[in-house]
Coordinates of C-alpha atoms in Angstrom, one line a residue:
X126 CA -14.6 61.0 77.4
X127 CA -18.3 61.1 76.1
X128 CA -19.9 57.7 75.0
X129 CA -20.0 59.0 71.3
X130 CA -16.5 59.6 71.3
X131 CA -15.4 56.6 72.4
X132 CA -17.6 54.4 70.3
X133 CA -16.7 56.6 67.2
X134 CA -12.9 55.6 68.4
X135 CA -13.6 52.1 68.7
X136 CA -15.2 52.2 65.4
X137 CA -12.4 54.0 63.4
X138 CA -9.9 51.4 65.1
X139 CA -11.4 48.3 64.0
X140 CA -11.9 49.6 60.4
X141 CA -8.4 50.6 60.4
X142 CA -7.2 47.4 61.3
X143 CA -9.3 45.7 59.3
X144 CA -8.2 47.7 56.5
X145 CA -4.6 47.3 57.3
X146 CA -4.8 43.6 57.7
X147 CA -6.9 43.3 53.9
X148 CA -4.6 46.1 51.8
X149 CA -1.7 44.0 53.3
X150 CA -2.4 40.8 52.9
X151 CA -3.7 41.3 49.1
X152 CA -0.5 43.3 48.2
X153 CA 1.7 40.1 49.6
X154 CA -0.4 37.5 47.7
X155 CA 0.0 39.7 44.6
X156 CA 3.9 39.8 45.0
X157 CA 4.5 36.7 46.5
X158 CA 2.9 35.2 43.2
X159 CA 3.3 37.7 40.8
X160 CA 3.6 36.2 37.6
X161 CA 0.5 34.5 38.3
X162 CA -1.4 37.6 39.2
X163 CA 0.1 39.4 36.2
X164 CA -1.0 36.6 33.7
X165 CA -5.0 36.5 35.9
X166 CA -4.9 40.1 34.5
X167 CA -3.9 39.5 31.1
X168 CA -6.7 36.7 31.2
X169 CA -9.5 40.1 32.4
X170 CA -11.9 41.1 29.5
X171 CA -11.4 44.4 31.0
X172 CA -8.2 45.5 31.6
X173 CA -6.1 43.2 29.7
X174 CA -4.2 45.5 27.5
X175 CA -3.3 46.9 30.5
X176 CA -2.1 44.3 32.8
X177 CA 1.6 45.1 32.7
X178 CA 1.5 48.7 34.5
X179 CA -1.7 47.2 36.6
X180 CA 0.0 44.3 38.0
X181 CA 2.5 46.9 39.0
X182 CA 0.6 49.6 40.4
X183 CA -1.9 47.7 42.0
X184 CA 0.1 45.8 45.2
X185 CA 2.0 49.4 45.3
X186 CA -1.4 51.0 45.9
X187 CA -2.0 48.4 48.6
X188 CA 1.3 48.6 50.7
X189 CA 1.0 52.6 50.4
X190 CA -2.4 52.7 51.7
X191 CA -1.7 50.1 54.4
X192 CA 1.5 51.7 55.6
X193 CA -0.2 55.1 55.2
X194 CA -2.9 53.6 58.0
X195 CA -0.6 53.5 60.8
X196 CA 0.4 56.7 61.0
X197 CA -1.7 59.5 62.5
X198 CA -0.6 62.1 60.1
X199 CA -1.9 60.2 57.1
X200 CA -4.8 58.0 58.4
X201 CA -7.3 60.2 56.9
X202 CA -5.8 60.7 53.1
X203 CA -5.5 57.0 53.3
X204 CA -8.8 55.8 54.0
X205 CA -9.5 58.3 51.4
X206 CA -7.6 56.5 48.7
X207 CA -8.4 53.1 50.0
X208 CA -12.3 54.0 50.3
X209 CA -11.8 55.4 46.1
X210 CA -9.9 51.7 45.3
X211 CA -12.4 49.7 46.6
X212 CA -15.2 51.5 44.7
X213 CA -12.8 51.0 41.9
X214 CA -12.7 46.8 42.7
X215 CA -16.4 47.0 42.9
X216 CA -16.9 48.5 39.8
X217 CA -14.5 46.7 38.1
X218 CA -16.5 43.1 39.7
X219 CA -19.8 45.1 38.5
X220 CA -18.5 45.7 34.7
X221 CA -17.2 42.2 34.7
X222 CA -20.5 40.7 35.3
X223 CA -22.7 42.9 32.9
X224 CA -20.7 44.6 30.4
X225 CA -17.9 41.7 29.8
X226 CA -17.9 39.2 27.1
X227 CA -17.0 36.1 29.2
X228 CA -16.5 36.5 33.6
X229 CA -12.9 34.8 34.3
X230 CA -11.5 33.2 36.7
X231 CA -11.7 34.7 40.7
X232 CA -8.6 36.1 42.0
X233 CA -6.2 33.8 44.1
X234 CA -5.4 34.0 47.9
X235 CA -8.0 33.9 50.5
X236 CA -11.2 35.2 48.2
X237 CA -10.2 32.7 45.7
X238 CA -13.2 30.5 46.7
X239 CA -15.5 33.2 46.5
X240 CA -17.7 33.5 43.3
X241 CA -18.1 36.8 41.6
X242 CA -21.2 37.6 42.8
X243 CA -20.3 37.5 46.6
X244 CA -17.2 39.3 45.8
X245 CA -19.1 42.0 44.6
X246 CA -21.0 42.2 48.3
X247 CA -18.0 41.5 50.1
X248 CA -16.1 44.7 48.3
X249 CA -19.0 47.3 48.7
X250 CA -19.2 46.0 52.5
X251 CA -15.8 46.8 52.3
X252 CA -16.4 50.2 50.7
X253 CA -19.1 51.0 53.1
X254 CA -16.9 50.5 56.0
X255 CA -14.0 53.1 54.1
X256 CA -17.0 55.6 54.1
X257 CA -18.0 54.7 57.6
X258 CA -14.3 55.3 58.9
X259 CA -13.4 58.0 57.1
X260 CA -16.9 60.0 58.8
X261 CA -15.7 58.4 62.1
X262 CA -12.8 60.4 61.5
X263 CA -13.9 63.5 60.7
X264 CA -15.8 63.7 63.6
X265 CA -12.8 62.8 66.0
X266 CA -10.9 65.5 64.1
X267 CA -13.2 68.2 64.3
X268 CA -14.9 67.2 68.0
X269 CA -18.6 66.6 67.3
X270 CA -21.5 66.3 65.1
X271 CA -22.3 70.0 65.0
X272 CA -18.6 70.9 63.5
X273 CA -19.0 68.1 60.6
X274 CA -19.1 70.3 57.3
X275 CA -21.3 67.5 56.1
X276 CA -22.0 69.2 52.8
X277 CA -18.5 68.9 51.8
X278 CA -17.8 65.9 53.3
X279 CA -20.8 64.0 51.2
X280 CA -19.4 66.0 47.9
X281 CA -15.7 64.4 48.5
X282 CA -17.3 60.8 48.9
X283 CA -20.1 61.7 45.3
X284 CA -16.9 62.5 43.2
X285 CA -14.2 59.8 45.0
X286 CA -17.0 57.8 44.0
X287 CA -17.5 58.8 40.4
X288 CA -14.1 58.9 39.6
X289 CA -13.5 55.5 40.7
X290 CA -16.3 54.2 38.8
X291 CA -15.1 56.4 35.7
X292 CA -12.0 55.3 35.7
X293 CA -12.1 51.6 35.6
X294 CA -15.1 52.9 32.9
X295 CA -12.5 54.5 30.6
X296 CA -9.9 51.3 31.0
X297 CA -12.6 49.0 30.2
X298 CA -12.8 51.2 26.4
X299 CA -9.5 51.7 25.9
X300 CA -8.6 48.1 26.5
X301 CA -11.2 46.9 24.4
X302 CA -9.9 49.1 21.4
X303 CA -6.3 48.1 22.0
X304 CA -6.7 44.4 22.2
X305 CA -9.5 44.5 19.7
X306 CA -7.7 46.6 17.0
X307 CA -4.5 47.8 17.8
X308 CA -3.9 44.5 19.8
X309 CA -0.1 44.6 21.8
X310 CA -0.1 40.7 21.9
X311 CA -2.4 40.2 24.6
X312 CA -4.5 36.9 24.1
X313 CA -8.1 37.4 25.6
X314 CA -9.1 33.7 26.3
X315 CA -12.4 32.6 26.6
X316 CA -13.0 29.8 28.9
X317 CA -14.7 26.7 27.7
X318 CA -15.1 28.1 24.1
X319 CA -14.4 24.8 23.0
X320 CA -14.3 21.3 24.3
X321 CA -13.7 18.0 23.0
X322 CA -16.4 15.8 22.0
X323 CA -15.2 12.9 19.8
X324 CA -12.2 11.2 19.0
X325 CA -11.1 8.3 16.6
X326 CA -8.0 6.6 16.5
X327 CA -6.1 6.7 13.5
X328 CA -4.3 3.9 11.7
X329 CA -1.1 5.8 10.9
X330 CA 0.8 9.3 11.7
X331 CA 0.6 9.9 7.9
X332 CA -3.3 11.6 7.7
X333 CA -4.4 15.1 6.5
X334 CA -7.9 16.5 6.2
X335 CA -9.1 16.8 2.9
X336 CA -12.3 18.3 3.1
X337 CA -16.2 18.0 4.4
X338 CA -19.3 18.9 3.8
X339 CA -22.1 18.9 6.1
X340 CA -22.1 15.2 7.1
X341 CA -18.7 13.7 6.5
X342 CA -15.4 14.7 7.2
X343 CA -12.7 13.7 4.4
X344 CA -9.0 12.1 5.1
X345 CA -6.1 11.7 2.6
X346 CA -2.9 10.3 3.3
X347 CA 0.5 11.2 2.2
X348 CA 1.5 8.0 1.8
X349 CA -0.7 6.4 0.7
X350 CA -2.5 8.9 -2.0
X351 CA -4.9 6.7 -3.7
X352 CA -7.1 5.8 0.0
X353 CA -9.8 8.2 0.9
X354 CA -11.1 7.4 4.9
X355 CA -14.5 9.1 5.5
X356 CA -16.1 9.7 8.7
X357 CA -19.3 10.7 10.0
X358 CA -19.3 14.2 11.9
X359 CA -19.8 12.8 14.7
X360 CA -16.3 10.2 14.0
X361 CA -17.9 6.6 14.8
X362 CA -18.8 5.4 11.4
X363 CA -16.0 5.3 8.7
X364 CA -15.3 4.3 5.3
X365 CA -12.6 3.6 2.9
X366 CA -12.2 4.2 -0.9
X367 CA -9.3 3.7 -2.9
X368 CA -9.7 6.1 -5.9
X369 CA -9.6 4.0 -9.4
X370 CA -6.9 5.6 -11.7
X371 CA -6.7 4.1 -14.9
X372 CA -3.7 2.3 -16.3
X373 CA -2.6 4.7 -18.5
X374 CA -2.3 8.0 -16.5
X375 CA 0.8 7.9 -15.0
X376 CA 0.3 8.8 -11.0
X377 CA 3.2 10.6 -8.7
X378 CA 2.8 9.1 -4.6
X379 CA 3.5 13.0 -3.7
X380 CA 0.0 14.1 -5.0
X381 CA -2.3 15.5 -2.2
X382 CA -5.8 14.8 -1.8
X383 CA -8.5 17.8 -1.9
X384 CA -12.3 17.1 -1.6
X385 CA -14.3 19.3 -2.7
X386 CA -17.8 17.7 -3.0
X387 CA -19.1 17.0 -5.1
X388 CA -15.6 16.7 -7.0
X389 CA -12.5 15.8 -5.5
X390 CA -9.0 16.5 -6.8
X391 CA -5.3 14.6 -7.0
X392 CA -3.1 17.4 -7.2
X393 CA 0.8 17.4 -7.7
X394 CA 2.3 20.5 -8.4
X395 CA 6.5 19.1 -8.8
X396 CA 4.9 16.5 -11.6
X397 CA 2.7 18.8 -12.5
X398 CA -0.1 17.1 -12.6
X399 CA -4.3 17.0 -11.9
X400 CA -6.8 14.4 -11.7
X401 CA -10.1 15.2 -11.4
X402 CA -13.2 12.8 -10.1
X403 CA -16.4 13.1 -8.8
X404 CA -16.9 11.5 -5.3
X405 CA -20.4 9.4 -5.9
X406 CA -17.9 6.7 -7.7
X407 CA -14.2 7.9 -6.3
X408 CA -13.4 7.4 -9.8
X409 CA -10.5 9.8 -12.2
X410 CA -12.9 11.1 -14.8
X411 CA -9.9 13.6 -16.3
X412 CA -6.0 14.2 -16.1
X413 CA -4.5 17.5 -16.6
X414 CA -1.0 18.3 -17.0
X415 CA -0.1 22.1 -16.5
X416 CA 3.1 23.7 -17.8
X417 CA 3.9 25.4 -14.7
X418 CA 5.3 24.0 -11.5
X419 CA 3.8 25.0 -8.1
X420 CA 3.6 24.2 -4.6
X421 CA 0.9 25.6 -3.0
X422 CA -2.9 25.3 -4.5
X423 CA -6.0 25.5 -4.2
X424 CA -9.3 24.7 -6.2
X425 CA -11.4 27.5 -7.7
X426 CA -13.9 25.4 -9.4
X427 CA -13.4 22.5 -11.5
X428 CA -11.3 23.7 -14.3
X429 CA -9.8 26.5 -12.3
X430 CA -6.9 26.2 -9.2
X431 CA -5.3 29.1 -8.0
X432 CA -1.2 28.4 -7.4
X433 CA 1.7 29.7 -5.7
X434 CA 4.4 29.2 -8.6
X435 CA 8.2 30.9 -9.3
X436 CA 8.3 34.5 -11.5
X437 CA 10.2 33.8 -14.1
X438 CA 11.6 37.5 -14.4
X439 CA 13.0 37.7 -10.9
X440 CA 12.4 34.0 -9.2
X441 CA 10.4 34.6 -6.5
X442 CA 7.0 33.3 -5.2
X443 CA 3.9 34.8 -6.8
X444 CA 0.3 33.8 -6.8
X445 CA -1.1 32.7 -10.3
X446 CA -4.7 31.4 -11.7
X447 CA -4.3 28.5 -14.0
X448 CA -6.5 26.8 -16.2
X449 CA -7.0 23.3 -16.3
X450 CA -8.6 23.4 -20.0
X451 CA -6.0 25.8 -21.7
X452 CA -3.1 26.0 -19.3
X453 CA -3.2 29.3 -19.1
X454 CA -1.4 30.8 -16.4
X455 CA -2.7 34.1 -15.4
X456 CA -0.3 36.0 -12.5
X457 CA -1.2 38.3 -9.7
X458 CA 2.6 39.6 -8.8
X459 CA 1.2 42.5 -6.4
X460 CA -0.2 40.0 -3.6
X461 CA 2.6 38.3 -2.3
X462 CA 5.0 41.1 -0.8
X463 CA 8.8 40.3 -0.6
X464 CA 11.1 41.3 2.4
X465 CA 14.2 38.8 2.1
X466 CA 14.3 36.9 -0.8
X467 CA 10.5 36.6 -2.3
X468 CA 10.8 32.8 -1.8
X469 CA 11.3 31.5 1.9
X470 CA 9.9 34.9 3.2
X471 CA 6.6 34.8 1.5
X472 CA 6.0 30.9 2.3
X473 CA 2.7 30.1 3.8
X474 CA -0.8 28.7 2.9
X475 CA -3.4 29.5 0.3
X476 CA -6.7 29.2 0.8
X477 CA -10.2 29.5 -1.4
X478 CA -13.5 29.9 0.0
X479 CA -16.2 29.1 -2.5
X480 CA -19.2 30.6 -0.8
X481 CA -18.0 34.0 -1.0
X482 CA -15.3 34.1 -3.5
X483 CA -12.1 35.1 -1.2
X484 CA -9.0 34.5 -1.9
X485 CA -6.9 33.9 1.5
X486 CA -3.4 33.8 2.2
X487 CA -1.7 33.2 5.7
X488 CA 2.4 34.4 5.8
X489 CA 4.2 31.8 7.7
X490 CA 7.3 33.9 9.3
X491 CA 5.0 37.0 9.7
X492 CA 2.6 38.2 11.2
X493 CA -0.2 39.3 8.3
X494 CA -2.8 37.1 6.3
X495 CA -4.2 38.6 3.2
X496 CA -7.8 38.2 1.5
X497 CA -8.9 39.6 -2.0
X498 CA -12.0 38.8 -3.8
X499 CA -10.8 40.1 -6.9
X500 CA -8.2 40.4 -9.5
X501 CA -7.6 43.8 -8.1
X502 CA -8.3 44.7 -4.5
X503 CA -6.0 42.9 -1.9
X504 CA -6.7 43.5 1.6
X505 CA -4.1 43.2 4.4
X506 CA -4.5 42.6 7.4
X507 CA -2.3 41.5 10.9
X508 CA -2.2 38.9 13.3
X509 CA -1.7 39.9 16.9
X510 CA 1.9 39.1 16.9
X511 CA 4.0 41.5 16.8
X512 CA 6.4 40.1 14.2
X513 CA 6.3 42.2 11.6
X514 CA 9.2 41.1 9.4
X515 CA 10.3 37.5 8.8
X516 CA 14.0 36.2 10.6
X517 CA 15.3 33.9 8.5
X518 CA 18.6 33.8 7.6
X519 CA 20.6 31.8 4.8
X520 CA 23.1 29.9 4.3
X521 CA 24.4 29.0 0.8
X522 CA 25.4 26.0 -0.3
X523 CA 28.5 26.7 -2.8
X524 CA 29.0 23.3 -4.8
X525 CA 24.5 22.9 -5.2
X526 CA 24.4 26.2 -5.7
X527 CA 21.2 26.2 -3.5
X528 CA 20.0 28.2 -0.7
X529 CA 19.3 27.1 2.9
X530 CA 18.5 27.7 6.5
X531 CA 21.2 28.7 8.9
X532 CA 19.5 28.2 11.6
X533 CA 15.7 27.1 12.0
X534 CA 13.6 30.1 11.3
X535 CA 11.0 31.9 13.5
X536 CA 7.5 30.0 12.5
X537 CA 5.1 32.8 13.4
X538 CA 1.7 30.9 12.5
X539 CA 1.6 27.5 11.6
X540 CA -1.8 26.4 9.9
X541 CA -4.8 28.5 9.3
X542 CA -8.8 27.3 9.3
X543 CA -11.6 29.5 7.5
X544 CA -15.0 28.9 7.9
X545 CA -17.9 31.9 7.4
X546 CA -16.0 35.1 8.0
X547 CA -14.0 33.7 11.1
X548 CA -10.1 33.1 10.1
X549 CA -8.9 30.4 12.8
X550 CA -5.2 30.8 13.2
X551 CA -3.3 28.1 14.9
X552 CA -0.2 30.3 16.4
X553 CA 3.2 29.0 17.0
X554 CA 4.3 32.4 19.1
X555 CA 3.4 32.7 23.2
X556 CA 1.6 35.7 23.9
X557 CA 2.2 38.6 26.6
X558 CA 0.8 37.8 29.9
X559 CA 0.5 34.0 28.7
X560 CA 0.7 31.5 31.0
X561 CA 4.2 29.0 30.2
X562 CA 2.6 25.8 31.6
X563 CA -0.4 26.6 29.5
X564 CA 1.1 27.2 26.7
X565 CA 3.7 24.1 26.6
X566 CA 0.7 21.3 27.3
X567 CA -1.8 23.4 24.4
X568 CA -2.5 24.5 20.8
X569 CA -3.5 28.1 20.9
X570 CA -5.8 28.8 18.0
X571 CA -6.4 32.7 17.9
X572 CA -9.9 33.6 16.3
X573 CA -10.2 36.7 13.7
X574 CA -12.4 38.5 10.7
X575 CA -11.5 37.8 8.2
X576 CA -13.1 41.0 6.4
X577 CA -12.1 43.6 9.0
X578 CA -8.8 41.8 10.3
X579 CA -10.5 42.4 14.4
X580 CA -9.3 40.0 16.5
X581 CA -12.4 38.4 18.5
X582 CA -10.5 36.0 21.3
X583 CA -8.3 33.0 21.7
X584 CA -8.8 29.4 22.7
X585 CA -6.6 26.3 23.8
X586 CA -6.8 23.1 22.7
X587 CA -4.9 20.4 24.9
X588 CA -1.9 18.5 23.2
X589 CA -3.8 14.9 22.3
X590 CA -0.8 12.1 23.7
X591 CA 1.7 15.1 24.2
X592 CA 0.9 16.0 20.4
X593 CA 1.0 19.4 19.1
X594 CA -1.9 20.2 16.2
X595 CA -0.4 19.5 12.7
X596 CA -3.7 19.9 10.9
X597 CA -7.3 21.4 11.7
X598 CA -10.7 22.9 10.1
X599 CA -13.8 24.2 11.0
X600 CA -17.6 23.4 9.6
X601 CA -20.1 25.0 11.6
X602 CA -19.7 24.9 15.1
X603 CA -17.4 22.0 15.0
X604 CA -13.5 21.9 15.0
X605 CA -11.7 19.1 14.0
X606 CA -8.3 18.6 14.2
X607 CA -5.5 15.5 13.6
X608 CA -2.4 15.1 16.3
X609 CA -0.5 12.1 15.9
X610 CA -2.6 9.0 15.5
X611 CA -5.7 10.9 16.5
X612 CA -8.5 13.0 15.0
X613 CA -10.4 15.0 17.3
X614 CA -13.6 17.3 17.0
X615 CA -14.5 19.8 19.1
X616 CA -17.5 21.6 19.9
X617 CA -17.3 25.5 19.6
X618 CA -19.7 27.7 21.8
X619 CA -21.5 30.9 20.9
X620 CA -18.7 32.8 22.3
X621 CA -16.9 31.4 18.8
X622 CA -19.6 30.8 16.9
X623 CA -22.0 34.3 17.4
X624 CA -19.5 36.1 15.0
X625 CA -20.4 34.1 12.6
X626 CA -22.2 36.6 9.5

């Protein structure tokens, strides 16, 4: 046997081997910790919307072109594939670090330590060696240099190679369009797109955020509705007010505090009532007392709140503009939509943002938020949860003649921030390839236009002394947020904070 064949022999062993050894071992690691794998691809900027036939096909590929190495018959077919999936790994490393919007975590198993960068060089060495053993093999098969068609054999390799690098191309575009628009409920978190920065202990369990401007963040308290506690931004300086109500207005302890500075409003909607103050003195300057009941509001200007109050033609929930100086009670019946009842169905929270005139409205129980910015157009748009329809369902109770919950209802989202034109949705549902441990020890706040309805990415916020969120807003590129005894702010990065417009 010639010295050329033999070394081409010893070549096309090692490879093989070494190929064998790799496709198997990542295939194993894959299965032996699948869900973990499945959810590290639901995590990938790249491929996300496509982790649950990936995580599949993947370790299939791997055990396929690993067994298909130990047989003579289908050696050369196999390096063939295993040489196009590695260009396809590379490729997909290569997108990851230019073309992504965030670089994930590594894989797990044995290349778990390895940063992105050197598992880039690692899986074109890899590739290289494919090419190297599928020539090595040709040349065994055919018996010398001379009898190499290397023409066509260089023309296989080009458009292995293209199509590898085209194909994880064309997944990179089609995932971004599903999770971005048509989104399946795949979360896209960004790592470290937010992170605790200060934290002040509260008094009581009983705080709400009322408001802020640019320097100090407002509290009310529910039982207590008369003491205002302000804070710097950064939460180490804090004052106290108790707002000065004269004698003669009568005052309900279920009014809720909203700051809106210069002014700042005591509003009860089961009184009805409204006092209005300005907060240089924390001082009731006027008392309004509507003829119309409500439970949701929220402050247009200061003679203006817009409310969520009962049609008196059919007795469901509809959203209504009242003025303070007149009582007039102006009522927008197209923009809350009924699918049960028109009461318990279209619960949720109303929200006004000054600075561009929007009207927004979050459903509780499903999964849509609505914005106008007009007394006519009403735009719709969906959260990436794919309950569509509320599940509640009633009981009645016979002798109060009133109506009840049967059993406790799906709560789709639970509170909603706005700030700019970013909608910050705090969501009460676990997402598709969403880790459980994750999920149980965080607040998941999912991060959308509000104009547009495109969902941008998702972020976690740990539980604060095994505390869920009850209550959260945004100013700028700060998060604040109250959990049991505690108010937190967090800083948001650029990955939040560059959709900003």
């Amino acid at each position: 046997m010639r010295f050329t064949d033999l070394l081409s022999k010893y070549i096309f062993s090692v490879i093989s081997y070494f190929y064998i050894l790799l496709f198997s071992y990542a295939a194993v690691s894959k299965l032996l910790d699948f869900e973990n794998f499945r959810i590290q691809l639901g995590q990938s900027p790249l491929v996300s919307a496509h982790a649950g036939v990936l995580s599949f096909a993947v370790p299939i590929a791997e055990l396929l072109i690993a067994g298909g190495l130990i047989f003579k018959h289908t050696r050369f077919i196999s390096f063939l594939m295993g040489y196009l999936l590695m260009v396809m790994f590379s490729s997909y490393i290569y997108f990851i670090l230019h073309y992504s919007s965030f670089v994930p975590c590594s894989c797990g198993g044995i290349l778990e330590k390895m940063g992105w960068q050197e598992h880039l060089a690692f899986n074109i060495i890899v590739t290289l060696l494919g090419g190297i053993a599928i020539v090595t093999e040709r040349y065994r098969r055919v018996s010398g240099l001379k009898n190499v068609k290397w023409g066509i054999l260089l023309l296989v390799l080009i458009v292995l190679t293209a199509f590898g690098i085209l194909s994880v191309g064309i997944l990179f575009r089609s995932s971004e369009s599903l999770i971005h628009k048509r989104n399946p409920f795949v979360r896209q978190f960004i790592p470290f797109s937010a992170h605790e920065q200060n934290r002040a202990t509260l008094d009581f369990n009983s705080y709400y955020l009322a408001g802020a401007d640019s320097l100090t963040v407002y509290l009310g308290n529910y039982t207590a509705p008369r003491y205002v506690t302000a804070l710097d931004t950064s939460l180490i300086i804090s004052t106290s007010f108790l707002i000065d109500i004269p004698k003669e207005i009568s005052f309900h302890r279920s009014a809720k505090l909203s700051v809106v500075p210069p002014q700042f409003f005591l509003i009860d909607g089961h009184e009805p009532i409204v006092l209005r103050g300005r907060t240089a003195k924390w001082k009731i300057v006027e008392k309004y007392s509507p003829d119309v009941f409500f439970s949701k509001s929220a402050v247009l200007d200061s003679v203006h709140l817009m409310i969520r109050t009962r049609n008196e033609a059919n007795g469901e929930s509809v959203l209504a503009k009242l003025s303070l100086e007149d009582n007039a009670v102006t009522y927008y019946p197209h923009i809350l939509e009924r699918q049960l009842d028109g009461v318990f169905d279209t619960d949720g929270d109303l929200l006004y943002q000054s600075d561009s005139g929007t009207l927004f409205y979050l459903y509780r129980y499903r999964n849509q938020f609505i914005t106008t910015t007009s007394e006519v157009t009403t735009n719709r748009h969906h959260t990436i949860d794919t309950n569509t329809r509320a599940k509640l369902t009633f009981a009645t109770l016979e002798e109060k003649g009133q109506k009840k919950f049967a059993v406790p209802p799906l709560i789709v989202n639970k509170s909603v921030a706005l700030y700019k034109n970013l909608v910050f949705v705090l969501s009460m549902q676990r997402g598709r390839f969403q880790s459980l441990k994750m999920w149980r020890a965080t607040s998941t706040i999912d991060v959308y236009d509000r104009d547009t309805g495109v969902y941008y990415s998702s972020f976690y916020l740990y539980h604060i002394d095994h505390t869920s969120i009850r209550d959260f807003m945004v100013r700028e590129d700060r998060l604040y947020a109250i959990a049991g005894s505690a108010l937190v702010s967090y800083k948001l990065e650029e990955a939040i904070t560059k959709h900003y417009h």
